[in-house]
Short mmCIF file of C-alpha atoms in Angstrom, two decimals:
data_model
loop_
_atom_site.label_atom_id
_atom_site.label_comp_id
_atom_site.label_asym_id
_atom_site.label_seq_id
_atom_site.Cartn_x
_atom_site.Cartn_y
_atom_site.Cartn_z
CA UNK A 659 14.75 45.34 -25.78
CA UNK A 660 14.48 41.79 -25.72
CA UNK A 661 15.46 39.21 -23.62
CA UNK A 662 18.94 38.48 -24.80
CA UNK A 663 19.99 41.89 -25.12
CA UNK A 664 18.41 43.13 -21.96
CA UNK A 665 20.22 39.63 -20.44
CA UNK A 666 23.76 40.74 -21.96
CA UNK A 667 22.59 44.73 -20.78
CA UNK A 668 22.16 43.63 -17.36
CA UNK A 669 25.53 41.24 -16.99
CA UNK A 670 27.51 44.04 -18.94
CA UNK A 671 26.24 46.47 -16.11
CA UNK A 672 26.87 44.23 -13.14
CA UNK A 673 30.65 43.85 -14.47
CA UNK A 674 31.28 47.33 -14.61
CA UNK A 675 29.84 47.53 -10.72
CA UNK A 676 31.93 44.93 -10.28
CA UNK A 677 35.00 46.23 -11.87
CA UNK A 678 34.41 50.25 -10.48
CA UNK A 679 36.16 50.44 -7.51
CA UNK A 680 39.40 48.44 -8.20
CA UNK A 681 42.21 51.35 -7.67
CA UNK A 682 40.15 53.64 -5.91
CA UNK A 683 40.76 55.30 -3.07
CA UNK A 684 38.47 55.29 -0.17
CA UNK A 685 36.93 58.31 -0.40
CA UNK A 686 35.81 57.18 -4.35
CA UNK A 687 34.47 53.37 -3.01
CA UNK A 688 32.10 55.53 -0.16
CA UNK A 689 30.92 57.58 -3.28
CA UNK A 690 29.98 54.55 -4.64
CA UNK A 691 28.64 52.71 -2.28
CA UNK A 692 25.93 55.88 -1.12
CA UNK A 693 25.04 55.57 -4.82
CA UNK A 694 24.05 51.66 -4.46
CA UNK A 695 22.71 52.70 -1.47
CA UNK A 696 20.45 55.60 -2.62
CA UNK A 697 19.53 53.23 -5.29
CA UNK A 698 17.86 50.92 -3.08
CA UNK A 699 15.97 53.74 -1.68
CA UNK A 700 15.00 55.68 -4.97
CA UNK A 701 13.39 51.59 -5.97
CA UNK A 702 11.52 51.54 -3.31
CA UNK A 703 10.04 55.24 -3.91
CA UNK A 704 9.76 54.09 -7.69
CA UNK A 705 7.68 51.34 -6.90
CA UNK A 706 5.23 53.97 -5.07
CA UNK A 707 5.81 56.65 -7.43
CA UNK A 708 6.31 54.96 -10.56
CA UNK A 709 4.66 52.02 -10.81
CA UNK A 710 1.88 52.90 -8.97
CA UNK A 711 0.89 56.73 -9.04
CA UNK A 712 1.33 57.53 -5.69
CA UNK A 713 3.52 60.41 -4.41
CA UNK A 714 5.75 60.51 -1.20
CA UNK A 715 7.87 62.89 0.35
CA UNK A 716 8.17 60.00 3.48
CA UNK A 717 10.93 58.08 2.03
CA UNK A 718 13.93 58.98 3.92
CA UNK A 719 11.85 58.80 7.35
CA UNK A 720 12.01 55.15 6.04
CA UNK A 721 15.19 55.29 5.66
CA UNK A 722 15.45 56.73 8.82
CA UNK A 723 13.31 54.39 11.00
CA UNK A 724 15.14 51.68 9.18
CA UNK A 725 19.16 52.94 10.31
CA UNK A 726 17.55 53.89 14.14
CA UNK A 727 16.51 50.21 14.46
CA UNK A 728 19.69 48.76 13.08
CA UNK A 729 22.06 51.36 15.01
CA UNK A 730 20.32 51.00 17.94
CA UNK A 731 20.34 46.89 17.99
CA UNK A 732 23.91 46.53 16.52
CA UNK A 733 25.17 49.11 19.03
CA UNK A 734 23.49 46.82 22.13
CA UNK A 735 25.29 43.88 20.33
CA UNK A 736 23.39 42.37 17.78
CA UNK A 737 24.22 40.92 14.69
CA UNK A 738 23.59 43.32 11.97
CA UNK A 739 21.74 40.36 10.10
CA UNK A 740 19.26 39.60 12.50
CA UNK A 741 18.45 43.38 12.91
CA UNK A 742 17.72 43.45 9.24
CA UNK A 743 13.85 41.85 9.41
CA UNK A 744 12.87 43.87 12.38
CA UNK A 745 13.93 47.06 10.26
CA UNK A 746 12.22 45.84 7.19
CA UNK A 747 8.88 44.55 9.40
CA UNK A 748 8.96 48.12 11.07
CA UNK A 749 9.45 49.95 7.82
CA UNK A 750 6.65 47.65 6.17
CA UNK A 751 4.15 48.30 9.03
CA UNK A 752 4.55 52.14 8.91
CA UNK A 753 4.62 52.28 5.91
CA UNK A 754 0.89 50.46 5.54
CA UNK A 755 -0.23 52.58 7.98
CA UNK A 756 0.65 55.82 5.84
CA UNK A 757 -0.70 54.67 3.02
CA UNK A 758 -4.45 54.77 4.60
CA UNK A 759 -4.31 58.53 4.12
CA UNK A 760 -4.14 57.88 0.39
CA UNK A 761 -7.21 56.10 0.49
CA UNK A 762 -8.74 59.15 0.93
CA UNK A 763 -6.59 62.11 -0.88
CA UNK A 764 -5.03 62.07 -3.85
CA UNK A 765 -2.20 64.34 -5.67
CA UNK A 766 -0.92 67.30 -3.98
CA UNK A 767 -2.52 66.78 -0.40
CA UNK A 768 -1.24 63.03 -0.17
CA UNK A 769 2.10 64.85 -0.69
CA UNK A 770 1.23 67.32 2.35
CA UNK A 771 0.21 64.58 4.33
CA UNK A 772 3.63 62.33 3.79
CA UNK A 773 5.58 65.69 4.17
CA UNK A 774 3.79 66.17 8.02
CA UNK A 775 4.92 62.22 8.56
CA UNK A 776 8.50 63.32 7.29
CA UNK A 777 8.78 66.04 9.84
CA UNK A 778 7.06 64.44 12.49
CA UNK A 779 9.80 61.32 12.45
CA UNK A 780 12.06 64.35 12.26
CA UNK A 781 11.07 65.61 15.36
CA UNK A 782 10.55 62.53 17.57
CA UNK A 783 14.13 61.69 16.28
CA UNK A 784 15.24 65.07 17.50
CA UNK A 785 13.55 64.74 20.56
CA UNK A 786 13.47 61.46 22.10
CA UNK A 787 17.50 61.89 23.20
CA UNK A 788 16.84 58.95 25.77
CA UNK A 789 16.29 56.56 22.57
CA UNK A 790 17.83 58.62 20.04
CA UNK A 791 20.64 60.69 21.26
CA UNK A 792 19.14 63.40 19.73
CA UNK A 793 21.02 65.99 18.29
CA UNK A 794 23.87 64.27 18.51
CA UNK A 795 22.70 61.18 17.07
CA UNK A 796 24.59 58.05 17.59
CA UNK A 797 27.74 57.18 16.65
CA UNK A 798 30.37 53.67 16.31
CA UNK A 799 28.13 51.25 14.61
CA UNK A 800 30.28 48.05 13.94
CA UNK A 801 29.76 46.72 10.20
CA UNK A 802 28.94 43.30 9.38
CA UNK A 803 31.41 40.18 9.89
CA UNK A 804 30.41 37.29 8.38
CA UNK A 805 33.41 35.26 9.87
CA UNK A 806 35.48 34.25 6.39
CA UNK A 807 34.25 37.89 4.94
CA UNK A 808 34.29 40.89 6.84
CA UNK A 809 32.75 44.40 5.66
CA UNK A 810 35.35 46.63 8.06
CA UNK A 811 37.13 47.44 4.87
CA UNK A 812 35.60 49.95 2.63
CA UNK A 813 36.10 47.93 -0.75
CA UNK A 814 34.62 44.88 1.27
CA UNK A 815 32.02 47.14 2.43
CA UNK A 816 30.95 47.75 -1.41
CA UNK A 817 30.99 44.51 -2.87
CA UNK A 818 28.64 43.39 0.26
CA UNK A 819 26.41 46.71 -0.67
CA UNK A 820 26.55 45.66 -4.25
CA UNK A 821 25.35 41.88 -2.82
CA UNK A 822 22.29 43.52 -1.22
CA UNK A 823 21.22 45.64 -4.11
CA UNK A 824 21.35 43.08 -6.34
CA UNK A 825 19.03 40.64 -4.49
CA UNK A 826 16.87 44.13 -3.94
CA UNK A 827 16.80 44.37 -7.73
CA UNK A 828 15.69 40.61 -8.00
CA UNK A 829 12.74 41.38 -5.90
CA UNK A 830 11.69 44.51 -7.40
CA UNK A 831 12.16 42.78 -10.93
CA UNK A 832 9.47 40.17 -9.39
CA UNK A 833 7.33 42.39 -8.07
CA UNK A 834 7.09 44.50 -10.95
CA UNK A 835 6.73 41.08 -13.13
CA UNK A 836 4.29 39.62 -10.86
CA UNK A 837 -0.10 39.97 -11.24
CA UNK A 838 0.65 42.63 -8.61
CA UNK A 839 3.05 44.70 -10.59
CA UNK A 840 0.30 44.49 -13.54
CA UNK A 841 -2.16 45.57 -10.55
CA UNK A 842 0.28 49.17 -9.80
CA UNK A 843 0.28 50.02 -12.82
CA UNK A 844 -3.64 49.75 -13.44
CA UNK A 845 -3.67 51.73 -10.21
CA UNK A 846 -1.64 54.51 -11.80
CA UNK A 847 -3.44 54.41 -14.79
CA UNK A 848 -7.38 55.32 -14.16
CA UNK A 849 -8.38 53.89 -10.49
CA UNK A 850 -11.45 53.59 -11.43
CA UNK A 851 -11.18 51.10 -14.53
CA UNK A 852 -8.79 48.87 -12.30
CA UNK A 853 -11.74 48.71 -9.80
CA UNK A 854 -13.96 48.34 -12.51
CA UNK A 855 -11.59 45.48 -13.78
CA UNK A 856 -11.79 43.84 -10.25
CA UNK A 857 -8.52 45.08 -8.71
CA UNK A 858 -8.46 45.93 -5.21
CA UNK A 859 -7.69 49.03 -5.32
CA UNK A 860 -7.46 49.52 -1.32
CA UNK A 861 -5.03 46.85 -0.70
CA UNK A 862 -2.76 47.46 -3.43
CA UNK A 863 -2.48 51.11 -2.56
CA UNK A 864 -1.60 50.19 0.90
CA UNK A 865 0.85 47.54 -0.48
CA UNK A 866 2.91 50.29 -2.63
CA UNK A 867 3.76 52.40 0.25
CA UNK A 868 4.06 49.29 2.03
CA UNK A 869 6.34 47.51 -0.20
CA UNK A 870 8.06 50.88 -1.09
CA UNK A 871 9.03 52.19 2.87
CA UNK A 872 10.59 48.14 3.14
CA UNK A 873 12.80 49.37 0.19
CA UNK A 874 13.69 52.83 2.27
CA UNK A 875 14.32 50.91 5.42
CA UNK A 876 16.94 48.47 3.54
CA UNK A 877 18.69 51.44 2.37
CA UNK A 878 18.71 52.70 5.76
CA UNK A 879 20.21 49.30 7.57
CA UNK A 880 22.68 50.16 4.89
CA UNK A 881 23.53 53.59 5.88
CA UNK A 882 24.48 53.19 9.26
CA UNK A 883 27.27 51.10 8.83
CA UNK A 884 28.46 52.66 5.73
CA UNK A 885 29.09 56.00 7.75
CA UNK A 886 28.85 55.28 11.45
CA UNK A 887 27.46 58.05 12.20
CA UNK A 888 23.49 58.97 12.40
CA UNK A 889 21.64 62.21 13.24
CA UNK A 890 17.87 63.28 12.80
CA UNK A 891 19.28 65.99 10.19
CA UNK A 892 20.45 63.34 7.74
CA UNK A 893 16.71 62.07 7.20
CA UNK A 894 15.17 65.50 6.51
CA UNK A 895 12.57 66.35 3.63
CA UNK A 896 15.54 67.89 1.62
CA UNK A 897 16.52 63.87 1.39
CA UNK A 898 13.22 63.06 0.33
CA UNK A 899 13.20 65.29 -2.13
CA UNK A 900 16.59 64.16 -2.92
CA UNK A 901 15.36 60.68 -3.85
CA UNK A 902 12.49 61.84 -5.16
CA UNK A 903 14.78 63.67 -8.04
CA UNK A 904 16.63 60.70 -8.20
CA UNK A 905 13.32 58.47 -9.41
CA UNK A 906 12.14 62.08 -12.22
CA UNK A 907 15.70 62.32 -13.49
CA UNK A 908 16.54 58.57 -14.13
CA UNK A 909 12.92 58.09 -15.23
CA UNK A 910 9.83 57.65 -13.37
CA UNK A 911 8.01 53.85 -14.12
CA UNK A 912 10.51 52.70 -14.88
CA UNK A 913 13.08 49.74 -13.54
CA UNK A 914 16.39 51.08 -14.60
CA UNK A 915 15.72 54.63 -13.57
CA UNK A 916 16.76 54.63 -9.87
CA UNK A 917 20.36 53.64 -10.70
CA UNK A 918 20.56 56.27 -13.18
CA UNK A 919 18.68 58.65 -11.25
CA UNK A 920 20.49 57.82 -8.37
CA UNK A 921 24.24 58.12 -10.57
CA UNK A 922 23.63 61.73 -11.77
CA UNK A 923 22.57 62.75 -8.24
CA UNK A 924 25.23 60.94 -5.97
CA UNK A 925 27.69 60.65 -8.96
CA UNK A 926 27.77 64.23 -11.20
CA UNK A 927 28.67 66.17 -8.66
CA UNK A 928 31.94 64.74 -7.63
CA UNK A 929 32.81 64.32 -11.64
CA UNK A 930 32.14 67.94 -11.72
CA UNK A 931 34.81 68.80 -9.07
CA UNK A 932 37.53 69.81 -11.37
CA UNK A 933 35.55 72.81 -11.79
CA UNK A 934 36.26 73.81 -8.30
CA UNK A 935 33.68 76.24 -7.09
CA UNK A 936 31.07 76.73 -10.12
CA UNK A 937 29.98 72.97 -9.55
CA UNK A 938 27.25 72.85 -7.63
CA UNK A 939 26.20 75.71 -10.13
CA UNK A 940 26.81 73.66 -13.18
CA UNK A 941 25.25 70.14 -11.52
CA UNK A 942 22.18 72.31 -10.63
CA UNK A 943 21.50 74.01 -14.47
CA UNK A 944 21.98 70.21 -15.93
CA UNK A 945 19.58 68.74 -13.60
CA UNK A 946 17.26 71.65 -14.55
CA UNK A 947 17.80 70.88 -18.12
CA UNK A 948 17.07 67.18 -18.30
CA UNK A 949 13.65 67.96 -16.23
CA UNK A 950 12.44 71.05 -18.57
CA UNK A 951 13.63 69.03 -21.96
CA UNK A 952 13.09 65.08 -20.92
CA UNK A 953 10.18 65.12 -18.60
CA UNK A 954 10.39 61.30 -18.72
CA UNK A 955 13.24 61.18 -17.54
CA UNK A 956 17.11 59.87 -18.88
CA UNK A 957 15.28 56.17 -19.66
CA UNK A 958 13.40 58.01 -21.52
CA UNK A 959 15.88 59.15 -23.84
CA UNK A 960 16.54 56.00 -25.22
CA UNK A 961 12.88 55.14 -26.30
CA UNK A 962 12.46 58.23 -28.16
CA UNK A 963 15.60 57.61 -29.80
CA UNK A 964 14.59 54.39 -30.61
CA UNK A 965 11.91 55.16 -31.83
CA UNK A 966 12.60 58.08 -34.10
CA UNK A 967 15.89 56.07 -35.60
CA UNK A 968 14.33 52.69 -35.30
CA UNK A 969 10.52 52.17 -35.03
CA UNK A 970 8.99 49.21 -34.78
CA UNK A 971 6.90 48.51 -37.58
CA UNK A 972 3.02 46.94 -36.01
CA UNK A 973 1.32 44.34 -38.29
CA UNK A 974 -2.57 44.45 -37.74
CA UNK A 975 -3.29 41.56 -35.77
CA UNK A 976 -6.04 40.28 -37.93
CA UNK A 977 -3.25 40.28 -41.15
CA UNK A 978 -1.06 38.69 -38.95
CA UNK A 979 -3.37 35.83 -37.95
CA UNK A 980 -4.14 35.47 -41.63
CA UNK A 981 -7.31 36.94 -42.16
CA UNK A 982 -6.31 39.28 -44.89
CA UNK A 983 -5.95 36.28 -47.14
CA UNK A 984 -9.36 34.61 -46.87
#
């Protein structure tokens, strides 16, 4: 795709963001919003994932640690923008310090080890009542007013949502575009040829889970004025695995494949109500479907299309420099 079409792709998208909730009802804008939400999340755990080859079942602890810190500080009467940085500086922290393990293991047992952190924020969530309120979570977080715009209403409460993801896409799309973007995906590639090519291999590993748990904790400063309402069970591993299908159903590497990933998994099943109680059943043998026959993911679709009804046609580069003719 190049860059007009991809420009004219992205605009085309942002209108019909834009232009989704007008008429809805309330319950239809929350829908939406979690999806913008979940997004944000399922980036950040594509940037880990994805772009850089390193699995995590820790991303809705982020998300997690990231609603605590905003609930907690908006409850005592803070602004919910000035909670925001301390959320994202806590989620950034932990996350660099969970990405040491992965220094040292690799595939399935750096999966066990950000499972453990999962269920250990779990438990000190569940736990800690004094801080937390345990069980019972916490409950009445205001939403944002920004004086001439206030985010009490829930269409209001999208748009700003939309706001936020949008500058989260910006940074993602320059991260991804920057030397250290180049620098994941050497990572992913062969570790040792990165290394080999001088790329630090230790800091940008720590910088993926890094960068990737600041992503989580956004979507969680999100969360907990969206629904008001927070409780150790709504950060589980059955979320993280929950994003994680998000980021192998929209497609896994690469930038679009979060808000795809994150549509059929926040968005099917509520299209799939009108079939009353077989939906879940139905949502479930799709999303089995599009992992046994397009392992790469829905993004994926549209490169194998294009390539079987439209290939690109390679010139040689030394014919194209002209070195056939002398």
């Amino acid at each position: 795709m190049n860059g007009r079409r991809r420009t004219l792709f992205i605009l085309g998208l942002l209108v019909l963001a834009i232009a989704a909730p007008i008429g809805q009802g309330n319950y239809i804008i929350y829908v939406l919003t979690s999806w913008l939400v979940f997004a944000i999340a399922a980036m950040g755990l594509n940037l880990t994932l994805g772009y850089a080859g390193q699995i995590s079942l820790a991303q809705a602890s982020f998300m997690a640690i990231g609603a605590y810190v905003t609930s907690l500080l908006t409850l005592a009467g803070w602004h919910w923008i000035l909670t925001l940085p301390l959320a994202l500086i806590a989620c950034f922290v932990v996350g660099l310090l969970l990405g040491y393990p992965a220094l040292r293991v690799k595939g399935h047992f750096l999966a066990f080890v950000t499972l453990a952190f999962n269920t250990l924020v779990f438990l000190v969530l569940r736990n800690e009542d004094w801080l937390t309120g345990g069980s019972y979570g916490l409950v009445g977080m205001p939403r944002p007013d920004f004086g001439l715009f206030s985010t009490m209403k829930q269409l209001h409460f999208y748009y700003f949502t939309l706001g936020v993801t949008v500058l989260a896409a910006l940074a993602m799309w320059g991260i991804v575009r920057s030397p250290w973007g180049r620098a994941f995906k050497a990572l992913r590639e062969n570790p040792i040829r990165a290394e080999s090519l001088g790329v630090d291999t230790r800091r940008i590993t720590l910088l993926a889970f890094a960068i990737g748990s600041a992503f989580g904790g956004l979507a969680g400063t999100l969360i907990a004025p969206l629904v008001q309402f927070i409780e150790p069970g709504s950060f589980g591993l059955a979320h993280s695995l929950r994003i994680l299908l998000m980021v192998v159903v929209g497609g896994s590497g690469y930038f679009f494949g979060p808000f795809l990933g994150a549509a059929v998994v926040i968005l099917l099943p509520e299209v799939l109500r009108f079939t009353e109680g077989y939906y879940l059943i139905i949502y479930s043998a799709l999303v089995i479907v599009m992992l046994v026959f397009v392992p790469s993911g829905l993004i994926g679709v549209w490169g194998r299309l294009r390539e079987k009804f439209w290939p690109r046609h390679q010139v040689r580069a030394d014919m194209k420099e002209g070195a056939g003719l002398k």
